[in-house]
PDB file of C-alpha atoms in Angstrom:
ATOM      1  CA  UNK A   6       2.337   6.200   6.444  1.00 81.00           C
ATOM      2  CA  UNK A   7       1.460   2.598   6.814  1.00 89.00           C
ATOM      3  CA  UNK A   8      -0.553   0.065   4.556  1.00 94.00           C
ATOM      4  CA  UNK A   9      -3.231  -2.140   5.185  1.00 95.00           C
ATOM      5  CA  UNK A  10      -4.277  -4.971   2.609  1.00 96.00           C
ATOM      6  CA  UNK A  11      -7.524  -6.395   2.104  1.00 96.00           C
ATOM      7  CA  UNK A  12      -6.535  -9.323  -0.146  1.00 97.00           C
ATOM      8  CA  UNK A  13      -8.535 -12.801  -1.047  1.00 97.00           C
ATOM      9  CA  UNK A  14      -9.598 -14.594  -4.400  1.00 96.00           C
ATOM     10  CA  UNK A  15     -12.921 -13.238  -6.162  1.00 95.00           C
ATOM     11  CA  UNK A  16     -16.052 -13.265  -4.245  1.00 93.00           C
ATOM     12  CA  UNK A  17     -15.357 -13.643  -0.959  1.00 95.00           C
ATOM     13  CA  UNK A  18     -16.192  -9.570  -0.007  1.00 93.00           C
ATOM     14  CA  UNK A  19     -12.702  -7.222  -0.452  1.00 94.00           C
ATOM     15  CA  UNK A  20     -14.522  -3.971  -1.278  1.00 91.00           C
ATOM     16  CA  UNK A  21     -17.944  -5.227   0.594  1.00 93.00           C
ATOM     17  CA  UNK A  22     -14.981  -5.456   3.392  1.00 94.00           C
ATOM     18  CA  UNK A  23     -13.274  -2.771   2.579  1.00 92.00           C
ATOM     19  CA  UNK A  24     -16.256   0.016   1.938  1.00 91.00           C
ATOM     20  CA  UNK A  25     -17.602  -0.705   5.500  1.00 92.00           C
ATOM     21  CA  UNK A  26     -14.315  -0.339   6.966  1.00 90.00           C
ATOM     22  CA  UNK A  27     -14.419   3.025   6.640  1.00 83.00           C
ATOM     23  CA  UNK A  28     -17.253   3.153   9.177  1.00 84.00           C
ATOM     24  CA  UNK A  29     -15.200   1.402  12.087  1.00 88.00           C
ATOM     25  CA  UNK A  30     -11.463   2.847  11.240  1.00 88.00           C
ATOM     26  CA  UNK A  31      -9.509   5.485  10.725  1.00 85.00           C
ATOM     27  CA  UNK A  32      -7.512   4.590   7.354  1.00 89.00           C
ATOM     28  CA  UNK A  33      -8.073   6.263   3.318  1.00 90.00           C
ATOM     29  CA  UNK A  34      -9.509   3.053   0.926  1.00 92.00           C
ATOM     30  CA  UNK A  35      -7.752   3.794  -1.739  1.00 93.00           C
ATOM     31  CA  UNK A  36      -8.333   1.376  -4.683  1.00 91.00           C
ATOM     32  CA  UNK A  37      -6.041   0.854  -8.091  1.00 93.00           C
ATOM     33  CA  UNK A  38      -9.257   2.503  -9.923  1.00 94.00           C
ATOM     34  CA  UNK A  39      -9.545   5.621  -8.260  1.00 94.00           C
ATOM     35  CA  UNK A  40      -6.616   6.672 -10.846  1.00 96.00           C
ATOM     36  CA  UNK A  41      -9.430   6.796 -13.837  1.00 96.00           C
ATOM     37  CA  UNK A  42     -10.715   9.963 -14.143  1.00 95.00           C
ATOM     38  CA  UNK A  43      -8.668  12.190 -11.200  1.00 95.00           C
ATOM     39  CA  UNK A  44      -6.785  15.124 -11.151  1.00 94.00           C
ATOM     40  CA  UNK A  45      -5.588  13.807  -7.909  1.00 94.00           C
ATOM     41  CA  UNK A  46      -3.592  11.025 -11.234  1.00 95.00           C
ATOM     42  CA  UNK A  47      -2.545  14.010 -13.596  1.00 95.00           C
ATOM     43  CA  UNK A  48       0.051  11.180 -14.848  1.00 94.00           C
ATOM     44  CA  UNK A  49      -2.639   9.023 -15.292  1.00 95.00           C
ATOM     45  CA  UNK A  50      -4.143  11.246 -17.970  1.00 94.00           C
ATOM     46  CA  UNK A  51      -3.360   8.858 -20.963  1.00 94.00           C
ATOM     47  CA  UNK A  52      -6.296   6.697 -19.788  1.00 95.00           C
ATOM     48  CA  UNK A  53      -9.011   7.504 -20.342  1.00 95.00           C
ATOM     49  CA  UNK A  54     -11.774   8.423 -18.489  1.00 95.00           C
ATOM     50  CA  UNK A  55     -13.916   5.613 -18.186  1.00 96.00           C
ATOM     51  CA  UNK A  56     -13.223   2.777 -15.679  1.00 95.00           C
ATOM     52  CA  UNK A  57     -15.815   0.763 -17.230  1.00 93.00           C
ATOM     53  CA  UNK A  58     -12.976   1.171 -19.844  1.00 96.00           C
ATOM     54  CA  UNK A  59     -10.593   0.741 -19.169  1.00 95.00           C
ATOM     55  CA  UNK A  60     -11.160  -2.411 -16.548  1.00 92.00           C
ATOM     56  CA  UNK A  61     -12.614  -4.144 -20.042  1.00 91.00           C
ATOM     57  CA  UNK A  62      -9.646  -3.434 -21.697  1.00 93.00           C
ATOM     58  CA  UNK A  63      -7.232  -5.023 -18.913  1.00 93.00           C
ATOM     59  CA  UNK A  64      -9.569  -7.817 -19.137  1.00 89.00           C
ATOM     60  CA  UNK A  65      -8.876  -8.456 -22.518  1.00 91.00           C
ATOM     61  CA  UNK A  66      -5.008  -8.265 -23.152  1.00 93.00           C
ATOM     62  CA  UNK A  67      -3.064 -10.919 -22.769  1.00 92.00           C
ATOM     63  CA  UNK A  68      -1.291 -12.541 -19.366  1.00 91.00           C
ATOM     64  CA  UNK A  69       2.017 -10.678 -19.051  1.00 94.00           C
ATOM     65  CA  UNK A  70       1.033  -6.467 -20.052  1.00 95.00           C
ATOM     66  CA  UNK A  71      -1.852  -7.367 -17.890  1.00 95.00           C
ATOM     67  CA  UNK A  72       0.069  -8.208 -14.784  1.00 95.00           C
ATOM     68  CA  UNK A  73       2.073  -5.319 -14.986  1.00 96.00           C
ATOM     69  CA  UNK A  74      -0.701  -2.645 -15.825  1.00 96.00           C
ATOM     70  CA  UNK A  75      -2.677  -3.592 -12.391  1.00 95.00           C
ATOM     71  CA  UNK A  76       0.478  -3.644 -10.826  1.00 95.00           C
ATOM     72  CA  UNK A  77       1.942  -0.431 -12.218  1.00 96.00           C
ATOM     73  CA  UNK A  78      -2.208   0.883 -11.205  1.00 96.00           C
ATOM     74  CA  UNK A  79      -1.151  -0.582  -7.981  1.00 95.00           C
ATOM     75  CA  UNK A  80       1.341   1.345  -7.355  1.00 95.00           C
ATOM     76  CA  UNK A  81       0.053   4.652  -9.151  1.00 95.00           C
ATOM     77  CA  UNK A  82      -2.527   5.170  -6.352  1.00 94.00           C
ATOM     78  CA  UNK A  83      -0.138   4.807  -3.217  1.00 94.00           C
ATOM     79  CA  UNK A  84       2.770   7.238  -5.021  1.00 92.00           C
ATOM     80  CA  UNK A  85       1.652   9.018  -7.459  1.00 91.00           C
ATOM     81  CA  UNK A  86      -1.103  11.114  -6.321  1.00 89.00           C
ATOM     82  CA  UNK A  87       0.189  15.017  -6.198  1.00 84.00           C
ATOM     83  CA  UNK A  88      -2.330  15.759  -3.170  1.00 84.00           C
ATOM     84  CA  UNK A  89      -0.244  13.353  -0.854  1.00 85.00           C
ATOM     85  CA  UNK A  90      -0.403  11.529   2.107  1.00 85.00           C
ATOM     86  CA  UNK A  91      -1.101  12.679   5.432  1.00 86.00           C
ATOM     87  CA  UNK A  92       2.247  10.736   6.716  1.00 84.00           C
ATOM     88  CA  UNK A  93       0.546   9.511   9.940  1.00 83.00           C
ATOM     89  CA  UNK A  94      -2.372   8.766   8.108  1.00 84.00           C
ATOM     90  CA  UNK A  95      -3.531   4.771   7.325  1.00 90.00           C
ATOM     91  CA  UNK A  96      -4.016   3.868   4.187  1.00 93.00           C
ATOM     92  CA  UNK A  97      -6.448   1.206   3.278  1.00 94.00           C
ATOM     93  CA  UNK A  98      -5.477  -0.913   0.149  1.00 94.00           C
ATOM     94  CA  UNK A  99      -8.264  -2.991  -1.734  1.00 93.00           C
ATOM     95  CA  UNK A 100      -7.341  -5.855  -2.990  1.00 92.00           C
ATOM     96  CA  UNK A 101      -3.703  -3.959  -3.338  1.00 94.00           C
ATOM     97  CA  UNK A 102      -1.699  -6.414  -6.280  1.00 95.00           C
ATOM     98  CA  UNK A 103      -2.363  -9.829  -5.259  1.00 96.00           C
ATOM     99  CA  UNK A 104      -5.678 -11.309  -6.055  1.00 92.00           C
ATOM    100  CA  UNK A 105      -3.995 -10.129  -9.966  1.00 93.00           C
ATOM    101  CA  UNK A 106      -0.761 -11.746  -9.268  1.00 96.00           C
ATOM    102  CA  UNK A 107      -2.109 -14.737  -8.021  1.00 96.00           C
ATOM    103  CA  UNK A 108      -4.532 -14.576 -10.840  1.00 95.00           C
ATOM    104  CA  UNK A 109      -1.879 -14.234 -14.141  1.00 95.00           C
ATOM    105  CA  UNK A 110      -0.189 -17.286 -11.997  1.00 96.00           C
ATOM    106  CA  UNK A 111      -3.461 -19.060 -12.200  1.00 95.00           C
ATOM    107  CA  UNK A 112      -3.871 -18.404 -16.004  1.00 94.00           C
ATOM    108  CA  UNK A 113      -0.369 -19.937 -16.763  1.00 94.00           C
ATOM    109  CA  UNK A 114       2.126 -16.869 -15.739  1.00 95.00           C
ATOM    110  CA  UNK A 115       5.791 -18.699 -14.527  1.00 96.00           C
ATOM    111  CA  UNK A 116       5.529 -17.563  -9.903  1.00 96.00           C
ATOM    112  CA  UNK A 117       8.833 -17.124 -10.052  1.00 97.00           C
ATOM    113  CA  UNK A 118       8.489 -14.275 -12.408  1.00 96.00           C
ATOM    114  CA  UNK A 119       5.403 -12.876 -11.286  1.00 97.00           C
ATOM    115  CA  UNK A 120       7.214 -12.943  -7.028  1.00 96.00           C
ATOM    116  CA  UNK A 121      10.181 -11.244  -8.876  1.00 96.00           C
ATOM    117  CA  UNK A 122       7.970  -8.579 -10.893  1.00 95.00           C
ATOM    118  CA  UNK A 123       5.602  -8.188  -7.094  1.00 95.00           C
ATOM    119  CA  UNK A 124       9.338  -7.938  -4.838  1.00 94.00           C
ATOM    120  CA  UNK A 125      10.444  -4.690  -5.311  1.00 91.00           C
ATOM    121  CA  UNK A 126       6.630  -2.931  -4.866  1.00 94.00           C
ATOM    122  CA  UNK A 127       5.139  -0.884  -1.001  1.00 94.00           C
ATOM    123  CA  UNK A 128       5.094  -3.262   1.254  1.00 94.00           C
ATOM    124  CA  UNK A 129       1.933  -3.269   3.014  1.00 95.00           C
ATOM    125  CA  UNK A 130       2.462  -3.186   7.194  1.00 94.00           C
ATOM    126  CA  UNK A 131       0.057  -5.555   7.537  1.00 95.00           C
ATOM    127  CA  UNK A 132      -2.120  -7.998   5.518  1.00 97.00           C
ATOM    128  CA  UNK A 133      -5.924  -9.317   5.710  1.00 97.00           C
ATOM    129  CA  UNK A 134      -5.827 -12.506   3.758  1.00 98.00           C
ATOM    130  CA  UNK A 135     -10.293 -13.279   4.078  1.00 98.00           C
ATOM    131  CA  UNK A 136     -10.003 -16.428   3.328  1.00 97.00           C
ATOM    132  CA  UNK A 137     -13.143 -18.176   2.565  1.00 96.00           C
ATOM    133  CA  UNK A 138     -14.141 -21.485  -1.019  1.00 96.00           C
ATOM    134  CA  UNK A 139     -14.690 -20.783  -4.184  1.00 96.00           C
ATOM    135  CA  UNK A 140     -18.758 -22.900  -4.114  1.00 96.00           C
ATOM    136  CA  UNK A 141     -19.083 -20.248  -1.173  1.00 96.00           C
ATOM    137  CA  UNK A 142     -18.285 -17.484  -3.372  1.00 96.00           C
ATOM    138  CA  UNK A 143     -20.762 -18.695  -6.136  1.00 96.00           C
ATOM    139  CA  UNK A 144     -23.013 -18.587  -3.826  1.00 95.00           C
ATOM    140  CA  UNK A 145     -22.183 -15.080  -3.162  1.00 92.00           C
ATOM    141  CA  UNK A 146     -22.194 -13.696  -6.483  1.00 93.00           C
ATOM    142  CA  UNK A 147     -25.519 -15.593  -7.604  1.00 92.00           C
ATOM    143  CA  UNK A 148     -23.334 -17.202 -10.483  1.00 88.00           C
ATOM    144  CA  UNK A 149     -23.392 -13.641 -12.177  1.00 93.00           C
ATOM    145  CA  UNK A 150     -19.719 -13.696 -12.466  1.00 94.00           C
ATOM    146  CA  UNK A 151     -16.765 -12.404 -14.887  1.00 92.00           C
ATOM    147  CA  UNK A 152     -15.010 -14.214 -17.984  1.00 93.00           C
ATOM    148  CA  UNK A 153     -11.559 -13.112 -16.112  1.00 92.00           C
ATOM    149  CA  UNK A 154     -12.471 -15.096 -12.825  1.00 94.00           C
ATOM    150  CA  UNK A 155     -14.101 -17.925 -14.767  1.00 94.00           C
ATOM    151  CA  UNK A 156     -10.383 -19.129 -16.569  1.00 93.00           C
ATOM    152  CA  UNK A 157     -11.321 -16.548 -19.547  1.00 93.00           C
ATOM    153  CA  UNK A 158     -14.384 -19.231 -19.791  1.00 93.00           C
ATOM    154  CA  UNK A 159     -16.954 -16.856 -21.982  1.00 94.00           C
ATOM    155  CA  UNK A 160     -20.119 -19.168 -20.639  1.00 95.00           C
ATOM    156  CA  UNK A 161     -18.814 -18.158 -17.452  1.00 95.00           C
ATOM    157  CA  UNK A 162     -20.129 -21.477 -16.150  1.00 96.00           C
ATOM    158  CA  UNK A 163     -19.964 -22.674 -12.368  1.00 96.00           C
ATOM    159  CA  UNK A 164     -17.417 -25.219 -13.366  1.00 96.00           C
ATOM    160  CA  UNK A 165     -15.204 -22.741 -14.905  1.00 97.00           C
ATOM    161  CA  UNK A 166     -15.161 -20.272 -11.173  1.00 96.00           C
ATOM    162  CA  UNK A 167     -14.871 -23.232  -9.180  1.00 97.00           C
ATOM    163  CA  UNK A 168     -11.439 -24.627 -10.846  1.00 97.00           C
ATOM    164  CA  UNK A 169      -9.816 -20.793 -11.086  1.00 96.00           C
ATOM    165  CA  UNK A 170     -10.725 -19.699  -7.763  1.00 97.00           C
ATOM    166  CA  UNK A 171      -8.954 -23.236  -6.953  1.00 97.00           C
ATOM    167  CA  UNK A 172      -6.400 -21.921  -8.517  1.00 97.00           C
ATOM    168  CA  UNK A 173      -6.381 -18.712  -6.742  1.00 97.00           C
ATOM    169  CA  UNK A 174      -6.809 -20.323  -3.747  1.00 97.00           C
ATOM    170  CA  UNK A 175      -4.116 -22.273  -3.942  1.00 97.00           C
ATOM    171  CA  UNK A 176      -1.412 -19.603  -4.946  1.00 97.00           C
ATOM    172  CA  UNK A 177      -2.783 -17.337  -1.828  1.00 98.00           C
ATOM    173  CA  UNK A 178      -3.056 -20.066   0.617  1.00 97.00           C
ATOM    174  CA  UNK A 179       0.978 -20.487  -0.169  1.00 97.00           C
ATOM    175  CA  UNK A 180       1.760 -17.256   0.345  1.00 97.00           C
ATOM    176  CA  UNK A 181       0.157 -16.355   3.560  1.00 98.00           C
ATOM    177  CA  UNK A 182       1.845 -19.830   4.767  1.00 97.00           C
ATOM    178  CA  UNK A 183       4.804 -17.662   3.547  1.00 96.00           C
ATOM    179  CA  UNK A 184       4.820 -14.843   4.892  1.00 96.00           C
ATOM    180  CA  UNK A 185       2.191 -14.385   8.364  1.00 96.00           C
ATOM    181  CA  UNK A 186      -0.970 -13.024   6.317  1.00 97.00           C
ATOM    182  CA  UNK A 187      -3.539 -12.377   9.347  1.00 97.00           C
ATOM    183  CA  UNK A 188      -6.083 -15.045   8.151  1.00 98.00           C
ATOM    184  CA  UNK A 189     -10.169 -14.338   8.750  1.00 97.00           C
ATOM    185  CA  UNK A 190     -12.753 -16.897   8.196  1.00 97.00           C
ATOM    186  CA  UNK A 191     -14.865 -14.711   5.624  1.00 97.00           C
ATOM    187  CA  UNK A 192     -17.357 -17.316   5.309  1.00 96.00           C
ATOM    188  CA  UNK A 193     -19.244 -15.586   8.418  1.00 96.00           C
ATOM    189  CA  UNK A 194     -21.645 -12.813   8.570  1.00 95.00           C
ATOM    190  CA  UNK A 195     -20.227  -9.509   7.664  1.00 94.00           C
ATOM    191  CA  UNK A 196     -20.438  -8.193  10.917  1.00 95.00           C
ATOM    192  CA  UNK A 197     -18.509 -10.993  12.662  1.00 97.00           C
ATOM    193  CA  UNK A 198     -16.083  -9.971   9.899  1.00 96.00           C
ATOM    194  CA  UNK A 199     -15.923  -7.494  10.559  1.00 95.00           C
ATOM    195  CA  UNK A 200     -15.364  -7.262  13.936  1.00 95.00           C
ATOM    196  CA  UNK A 201     -12.135  -9.080  13.522  1.00 96.00           C
ATOM    197  CA  UNK A 202     -11.462  -7.115  10.897  1.00 95.00           C
ATOM    198  CA  UNK A 203     -11.332  -3.700  13.211  1.00 93.00           C
ATOM    199  CA  UNK A 204      -9.247  -5.619  15.606  1.00 92.00           C
ATOM    200  CA  UNK A 205      -6.364  -5.892  13.256  1.00 90.00           C
ATOM    201  CA  UNK A 206      -6.145  -2.200  12.903  1.00 82.00           C
ATOM    202  CA  UNK A 207      -5.644  -1.391  16.910  1.00 77.00           C
ATOM    203  CA  UNK A 208      -1.656  -3.449  16.376  1.00 68.00           C
ATOM    204  CA  UNK A 209      -0.678  -2.323  12.485  1.00 66.00           C
ATOM    205  CA  UNK A 210       2.345  -1.760  12.839  1.00 64.00           C
ATOM    206  CA  UNK A 211       3.556   2.068  12.606  1.00 57.00           C
TER     207      UNK A 211
END
């Protein structure tokens, strides 16, 4: 089993790209929220069967338990599927734990602690970093953003979104440089982005 993670800050198009890739590449899309109300994940049956409620509760947690919960959900989605995965399959991960970890650092979590927590998680065979900028993300979202994406500013202002996202971008840029992620300019038209991302699957380590 191989894992490919599509990562990036809020509003860069991670979910759009991963959903569109299902028509282009032989990969199984896996998301952390797959564990909610899904009989393939019996060990997650303690969660209420409503993804919106679970996500809302996670957003209201303080930083440390929120990161631990989101990491738990991300790892559960790939390791605790009772139906199992084909050993030859490629799992396409929408974000995996990466953006959430960067977000919590932006919220003030100790980077060394966050990196220590995530160091032992199942590694991706390939990480594709959709790189954009906060201003483009704001325009794409049309101002329809969440407080969690705005540093918990309940007014969800443009200024708070841009400030919080700049911090997330700084963390992701640092990790990308350190770990050698594949960087793709996500500001371009979707078809061009998909062409570049699809080409990466031809060289996924086996």
